Amino acid sequence: MEYNSKQIQIIEVAERLFAQKGFAGTSVRDIAQEADVNVSMISYYFGSKEKLIEALFQFRMTESRSRLETLVTNDELSPMQKINMLIDSVIDRLMGNQSFHNIMLRETLSSDRNETISQHIMGLKMRNIELMQRLIQEGQAAGVFREGIDMSLMSTTLYGTVNYAIATQDFYKKINNLESMGKEEFQIHLKRSLSQHLKSLFKSTVTNEHHIQN
Amino acid sequence: MEYNSKQIQIIEVAERLFAQKGFAGTSVRDIAQEADVNVSMISYYFGSKEKLIEALFQFRMTESRSRLETLVTNDELSPMQKINMLIDSVIDRLMGNQSFHNIMLRETLSSDRNETISQHIMGLKMRNIELMQRLIQEGQAAGVFREGIDMSLMSTTLYGTVNYAIATQDFYKKINNLESMGKEEFQIHLKRSLSQHLKSLFKSTVTNEHHIQN
DNA sequence: ACAAAATTCAAACGATCGTTTGAATTTATC
DNA sequence: GATAAATTCAAACGATCGTTTGAATTTTGT
């Protein structure tokens, strides 16, 4: 499925509003007004409000089908370098598509989920876990990573930390007295802090130096 | 403000439904039906749907005003023991009130927030950060914790990991082949795994052995 | 037991919801 | 430039939303 410029316009407005106010909290009239189109255009192009958010997911998911997969086959990088690149790529992806990942997290929090969306999210998570799995196993085979790493919890910490950092960025700004910082500048600062923080966390946990099994 | 049993009944049903379907996605008629009361009782007791969720926050916030504060003044525990107790207390609190913390996270994700609720969340986060701040500083004064720890990011990892683990627990169950496990049993398993994972993470990061400042 | 207060209820309020209609207009095709 | 197809629009559809009404009922205080 490919979308024309008008459809993309509607999708992008919907994405912003869904992130701000939630799916149920956003009316199709809100979307139509901000996208500067007639209300009926949403049904006309997408069929329904439900189909619109499904289109949003398809739109965002297919565009980011990662070039990251090649990472694991690159032999010039050390396992630790690959992990660090994975961390930066997750930070960049989530920070660069904050609205969409906000919506994705909201959907994850809902127990009566749209089936199509659930499958998109499930597929994405599977691919993420498998990629990390391969990177870790490679490091273990090389003898630089310890055994017995809980893959899914490491992944949970990575995505959980970045998601939560983005969700509470206003609070982070206030706490660290960064309110004078411009919007762009702050995003870069947050990225850098997150990157350093997570790399440090992962390095200590993943390498086998002095790690205690309790 | 204290609530009678009927009001508490409504609040608890509302909490469950808001967590399942979101605030905007839940109608007062949904709540009334599940709580087995007339629709008008919600306006009668709380004034409005908006005031109902505010009442929910006041109800849950005041009940958990932590006995944890005494932790920092307890001299019989080592700094690391206190950090570990803090971790377990966060896990217990979030796992034990999943619906409420689901709603709190949803509210955090919204940009047009209810003012009263925002202040509740802000106050809670402030108290949490300050408590962790004191524990870390104590460890630093004792010379067992390293300097230059990013407090707010450590807190972000703690709450981010636990929140995200709870949000994606179905996925965790599937990935780790724990689908045969009973509900209760799985909760205990997840708690234990999270506890071990986070304590290990924090220990490596917070102590000054072999830590590299990059 | 009686009056006052608190609670419960079915019904209705106006507003807004997602969606559809059908005519008007623009764009594409030959 | 005529015909067909695609798009745009104001208006209306029935359904559901949060809230209010006012009478009926139960509980409370004396």
PDB file of N, CA and C in Angstrom, chain B residues 139-191:
ATOM      1  N   GLY B 139      25.946   6.596  50.159  1.00  0.00           N
ATOM      2  CA  GLY B 139      26.912   5.607  49.677  1.00  0.00           C
ATOM      3  C   GLY B 139      28.209   6.250  49.227  1.00  0.00           C
ATOM      4  N   GLN B 140      28.091   7.424  48.652  1.00  0.00           N
ATOM      5  CA  GLN B 140      29.289   8.145  48.218  1.00  0.00           C
ATOM      6  C   GLN B 140      30.106   8.624  49.415  1.00  0.00           C
ATOM      7  N   ALA B 141      29.393   9.118  50.430  1.00  0.00           N
ATOM      8  CA  ALA B 141      30.064   9.587  51.645  1.00  0.00           C
ATOM      9  C   ALA B 141      30.807   8.434  52.325  1.00  0.00           C
ATOM     10  N   ALA B 142      30.201   7.238  52.225  1.00  0.00           N
ATOM     11  CA  ALA B 142      30.838   6.060  52.817  1.00  0.00           C
ATOM     12  C   ALA B 142      31.957   5.518  51.928  1.00  0.00           C
ATOM     13  N   GLY B 143      32.062   6.066  50.733  1.00  0.00           N
ATOM     14  CA  GLY B 143      33.159   5.688  49.840  1.00  0.00           C
ATOM     15  C   GLY B 143      32.939   4.415  49.053  1.00  0.00           C
ATOM     16  N   VAL B 144      31.729   3.839  49.140  1.00  0.00           N
ATOM     17  CA  VAL B 144      31.483   2.603  48.407  1.00  0.00           C
ATOM     18  C   VAL B 144      30.832   2.843  47.039  1.00  0.00           C
ATOM     19  N   PHE B 145      30.243   4.035  46.855  1.00  0.00           N
ATOM     20  CA  PHE B 145      29.650   4.367  45.549  1.00  0.00           C
ATOM     21  C   PHE B 145      30.563   5.339  44.823  1.00  0.00           C
ATOM     22  N   ARG B 146      30.598   5.236  43.521  1.00  0.00           N
ATOM     23  CA  ARG B 146      31.430   6.137  42.728  1.00  0.00           C
ATOM     24  C   ARG B 146      30.775   7.524  42.624  1.00  0.00           C
ATOM     25  N   GLU B 147      31.577   8.493  42.209  1.00  0.00           N
ATOM     26  CA  GLU B 147      31.048   9.848  41.992  1.00  0.00           C
ATOM     27  C   GLU B 147      30.493   9.959  40.567  1.00  0.00           C
ATOM     28  N   GLY B 148      29.747  11.027  40.312  1.00  0.00           N
ATOM     29  CA  GLY B 148      29.299  11.310  38.958  1.00  0.00           C
ATOM     30  C   GLY B 148      28.196  10.413  38.457  1.00  0.00           C
ATOM     31  N   ILE B 149      27.390   9.893  39.386  1.00  0.00           N
ATOM     32  CA  ILE B 149      26.245   9.072  38.977  1.00  0.00           C
ATOM     33  C   ILE B 149      25.100   9.979  38.512  1.00  0.00           C
ATOM     34  N   ASP B 150      24.537   9.687  37.347  1.00  0.00           N
ATOM     35  CA  ASP B 150      23.395  10.467  36.860  1.00  0.00           C
ATOM     36  C   ASP B 150      22.123   9.946  37.521  1.00  0.00           C
ATOM     37  N   MET B 151      21.768  10.652  38.585  1.00  0.00           N
ATOM     38  CA  MET B 151      20.635  10.267  39.416  1.00  0.00           C
ATOM     39  C   MET B 151      19.356  10.065  38.626  1.00  0.00           C
ATOM     40  N   SER B 152      18.990  11.073  37.826  1.00  0.00           N
ATOM     41  CA  SER B 152      17.691  11.017  37.156  1.00  0.00           C
ATOM     42  C   SER B 152      17.658   9.891  36.118  1.00  0.00           C
ATOM     43  N   LEU B 153      18.816   9.569  35.513  1.00  0.00           N
ATOM     44  CA  LEU B 153      18.800   8.470  34.548  1.00  0.00           C
ATOM     45  C   LEU B 153      18.781   7.103  35.225  1.00  0.00           C
ATOM     46  N   MET B 154      19.401   7.006  36.405  1.00  0.00           N
ATOM     47  CA  MET B 154      19.290   5.756  37.165  1.00  0.00           C
ATOM     48  C   MET B 154      17.830   5.533  37.562  1.00  0.00           C
ATOM     49  N   SER B 155      17.194   6.598  37.999  1.00  0.00           N
ATOM     50  CA  SER B 155      15.777   6.526  38.356  1.00  0.00           C
ATOM     51  C   SER B 155      14.925   6.183  37.127  1.00  0.00           C
ATOM     52  N   THR B 156      15.293   6.779  35.998  1.00  0.00           N
ATOM     53  CA  THR B 156      14.574   6.494  34.749  1.00  0.00           C
ATOM     54  C   THR B 156      14.687   5.023  34.381  1.00  0.00           C
ATOM     55  N   THR B 157      15.887   4.464  34.548  1.00  0.00           N
ATOM     56  CA  THR B 157      16.075   3.041  34.240  1.00  0.00           C
ATOM     57  C   THR B 157      15.266   2.157  35.193  1.00  0.00           C
ATOM     58  N   LEU B 158      15.262   2.519  36.463  1.00  0.00           N
ATOM     59  CA  LEU B 158      14.507   1.737  37.439  1.00  0.00           C
ATOM     60  C   LEU B 158      13.014   1.720  37.116  1.00  0.00           C
ATOM     61  N   TYR B 159      12.418   2.911  37.029  1.00  0.00           N
ATOM     62  CA  TYR B 159      10.984   2.989  36.767  1.00  0.00           C
ATOM     63  C   TYR B 159      10.641   2.585  35.335  1.00  0.00           C
ATOM     64  N   GLY B 160      11.513   2.960  34.397  1.00  0.00           N
ATOM     65  CA  GLY B 160      11.283   2.602  32.999  1.00  0.00           C
ATOM     66  C   GLY B 160      11.282   1.107  32.784  1.00  0.00           C
ATOM     67  N   THR B 161      12.241   0.437  33.387  1.00  0.00           N
ATOM     68  CA  THR B 161      12.336  -1.021  33.237  1.00  0.00           C
ATOM     69  C   THR B 161      11.122  -1.716  33.842  1.00  0.00           C
ATOM     70  N   VAL B 162      10.761  -1.334  35.057  1.00  0.00           N
ATOM     71  CA  VAL B 162       9.638  -2.001  35.729  1.00  0.00           C
ATOM     72  C   VAL B 162       8.324  -1.719  35.003  1.00  0.00           C
ATOM     73  N   ASN B 163       8.091  -0.454  34.662  1.00  0.00           N
ATOM     74  CA  ASN B 163       6.881  -0.110  33.926  1.00  0.00           C
ATOM     75  C   ASN B 163       6.788  -0.873  32.609  1.00  0.00           C
ATOM     76  N   TYR B 164       7.892  -0.907  31.879  1.00  0.00           N
ATOM     77  CA  TYR B 164       7.882  -1.550  30.565  1.00  0.00           C
ATOM     78  C   TYR B 164       7.747  -3.067  30.690  1.00  0.00           C
ATOM     79  N   ALA B 165       8.358  -3.613  31.733  1.00  0.00           N
ATOM     80  CA  ALA B 165       8.239  -5.058  31.965  1.00  0.00           C
ATOM     81  C   ALA B 165       6.788  -5.441  32.229  1.00  0.00           C
ATOM     82  N   ILE B 166       6.100  -4.610  33.002  1.00  0.00           N
ATOM     83  CA  ILE B 166       4.692  -4.880  33.292  1.00  0.00           C
ATOM     84  C   ILE B 166       3.843  -4.717  32.032  1.00  0.00           C
ATOM     85  N   ALA B 167       4.146  -3.675  31.265  1.00  0.00           N
ATOM     86  CA  ALA B 167       3.367  -3.410  30.042  1.00  0.00           C
ATOM     87  C   ALA B 167       3.518  -4.530  29.015  1.00  0.00           C
ATOM     88  N   THR B 168       4.694  -5.152  28.994  1.00  0.00           N
ATOM     89  CA  THR B 168       4.961  -6.179  27.981  1.00  0.00           C
ATOM     90  C   THR B 168       5.042  -7.580  28.582  1.00  0.00           C
ATOM     91  N   GLN B 169       4.366  -7.783  29.701  1.00  0.00           N
ATOM     92  CA  GLN B 169       4.500  -9.056  30.405  1.00  0.00           C
ATOM     93  C   GLN B 169       3.961 -10.247  29.609  1.00  0.00           C
ATOM     94  N   ASP B 170       2.931 -10.009  28.785  1.00  0.00           N
ATOM     95  CA  ASP B 170       2.428 -11.097  27.945  1.00  0.00           C
ATOM     96  C   ASP B 170       3.501 -11.555  26.968  1.00  0.00           C
ATOM     97  N   PHE B 171       4.201 -10.573  26.409  1.00  0.00           N
ATOM     98  CA  PHE B 171       5.276 -10.868  25.475  1.00  0.00           C
ATOM     99  C   PHE B 171       6.419 -11.620  26.167  1.00  0.00           C
ATOM    100  N   TYR B 172       6.751 -11.152  27.373  1.00  0.00           N
ATOM    101  CA  TYR B 172       7.800 -11.798  28.178  1.00  0.00           C
ATOM    102  C   TYR B 172       7.456 -13.262  28.448  1.00  0.00           C
ATOM    103  N   LYS B 173       6.190 -13.475  28.751  1.00  0.00           N
ATOM    104  CA  LYS B 173       5.702 -14.826  29.038  1.00  0.00           C
ATOM    105  C   LYS B 173       5.896 -15.738  27.823  1.00  0.00           C
ATOM    106  N   LYS B 174       5.506 -15.218  26.670  1.00  0.00           N
ATOM    107  CA  LYS B 174       5.599 -16.000  25.441  1.00  0.00           C
ATOM    108  C   LYS B 174       7.057 -16.290  25.079  1.00  0.00           C
ATOM    109  N   ILE B 175       7.882 -15.255  25.105  1.00  0.00           N
ATOM    110  CA  ILE B 175       9.294 -15.373  24.745  1.00  0.00           C
ATOM    111  C   ILE B 175      10.018 -16.392  25.623  1.00  0.00           C
ATOM    112  N   ASN B 176       9.692 -16.405  26.901  1.00  0.00           N
ATOM    113  CA  ASN B 176      10.406 -17.270  27.828  1.00  0.00           C
ATOM    114  C   ASN B 176       9.698 -18.601  28.083  1.00  0.00           C
ATOM    115  N   ASN B 177       8.716 -18.918  27.230  1.00  0.00           N
ATOM    116  CA  ASN B 177       7.979 -20.179  27.347  1.00  0.00           C
ATOM    117  C   ASN B 177       7.428 -20.437  28.750  1.00  0.00           C
ATOM    118  N   LEU B 178       6.753 -19.433  29.276  1.00  0.00           N
ATOM    119  CA  LEU B 178       6.195 -19.554  30.620  1.00  0.00           C
ATOM    120  C   LEU B 178       4.666 -19.576  30.583  1.00  0.00           C
ATOM    121  N   GLU B 179       4.124 -19.937  29.411  1.00  0.00           N
ATOM    122  CA  GLU B 179       2.675 -19.835  29.240  1.00  0.00           C
ATOM    123  C   GLU B 179       1.902 -20.888  30.025  1.00  0.00           C
ATOM    124  N   SER B 180       2.624 -21.905  30.478  1.00  0.00           N
ATOM    125  CA  SER B 180       1.948 -22.915  31.283  1.00  0.00           C
ATOM    126  C   SER B 180       1.809 -22.457  32.738  1.00  0.00           C
ATOM    127  N   MET B 181       2.563 -21.420  33.063  1.00  0.00           N
ATOM    128  CA  MET B 181       2.568 -20.929  34.445  1.00  0.00           C
ATOM    129  C   MET B 181       1.238 -20.271  34.816  1.00  0.00           C
ATOM    130  N   GLY B 182       0.802 -20.478  36.046  1.00  0.00           N
ATOM    131  CA  GLY B 182      -0.385 -19.813  36.547  1.00  0.00           C
ATOM    132  C   GLY B 182      -0.149 -18.330  36.713  1.00  0.00           C
ATOM    133  N   LYS B 183      -1.238 -17.576  36.821  1.00  0.00           N
ATOM    134  CA  LYS B 183      -1.140 -16.118  36.866  1.00  0.00           C
ATOM    135  C   LYS B 183      -0.325 -15.642  38.069  1.00  0.00           C
ATOM    136  N   GLU B 184      -0.697 -16.185  39.218  1.00  0.00           N
ATOM    137  CA  GLU B 184      -0.032 -15.802  40.471  1.00  0.00           C
ATOM    138  C   GLU B 184       1.454 -16.155  40.426  1.00  0.00           C
ATOM    139  N   GLU B 185       1.687 -17.382  39.991  1.00  0.00           N
ATOM    140  CA  GLU B 185       3.048 -17.908  39.935  1.00  0.00           C
ATOM    141  C   GLU B 185       3.923 -17.069  39.019  1.00  0.00           C
ATOM    142  N   PHE B 186       3.338 -16.667  37.888  1.00  0.00           N
ATOM    143  CA  PHE B 186       4.093 -15.861  36.932  1.00  0.00           C
ATOM    144  C   PHE B 186       4.462 -14.495  37.507  1.00  0.00           C
ATOM    145  N   GLN B 187       3.529 -13.897  38.238  1.00  0.00           N
ATOM    146  CA  GLN B 187       3.804 -12.594  38.856  1.00  0.00           C
ATOM    147  C   GLN B 187       5.013 -12.692  39.789  1.00  0.00           C
ATOM    148  N   ILE B 188       5.047 -13.753  40.574  1.00  0.00           N
ATOM    149  CA  ILE B 188       6.159 -13.952  41.500  1.00  0.00           C
ATOM    150  C   ILE B 188       7.454 -14.166  40.736  1.00  0.00           C
ATOM    151  N   HIS B 189       7.371 -14.965  39.669  1.00  0.00           N
ATOM    152  CA  HIS B 189       8.553 -15.215  38.844  1.00  0.00           C
ATOM    153  C   HIS B 189       9.089 -13.918  38.249  1.00  0.00           C
ATOM    154  N   LEU B 190       8.170 -13.095  37.717  1.00  0.00           N
ATOM    155  CA  LEU B 190       8.565 -11.827  37.092  1.00  0.00           C
ATOM    156  C   LEU B 190       9.196 -10.882  38.116  1.00  0.00           C
ATOM    157  N   LYS B 191       8.570 -10.837  39.287  1.00  0.00           N
ATOM    158  CA  LYS B 191       9.120 -10.011  40.368  1.00  0.00           C
ATOM    159  C   LYS B 191      10.555 -10.403  40.681  1.00  0.00           C
TER     160      LYS B 191
END
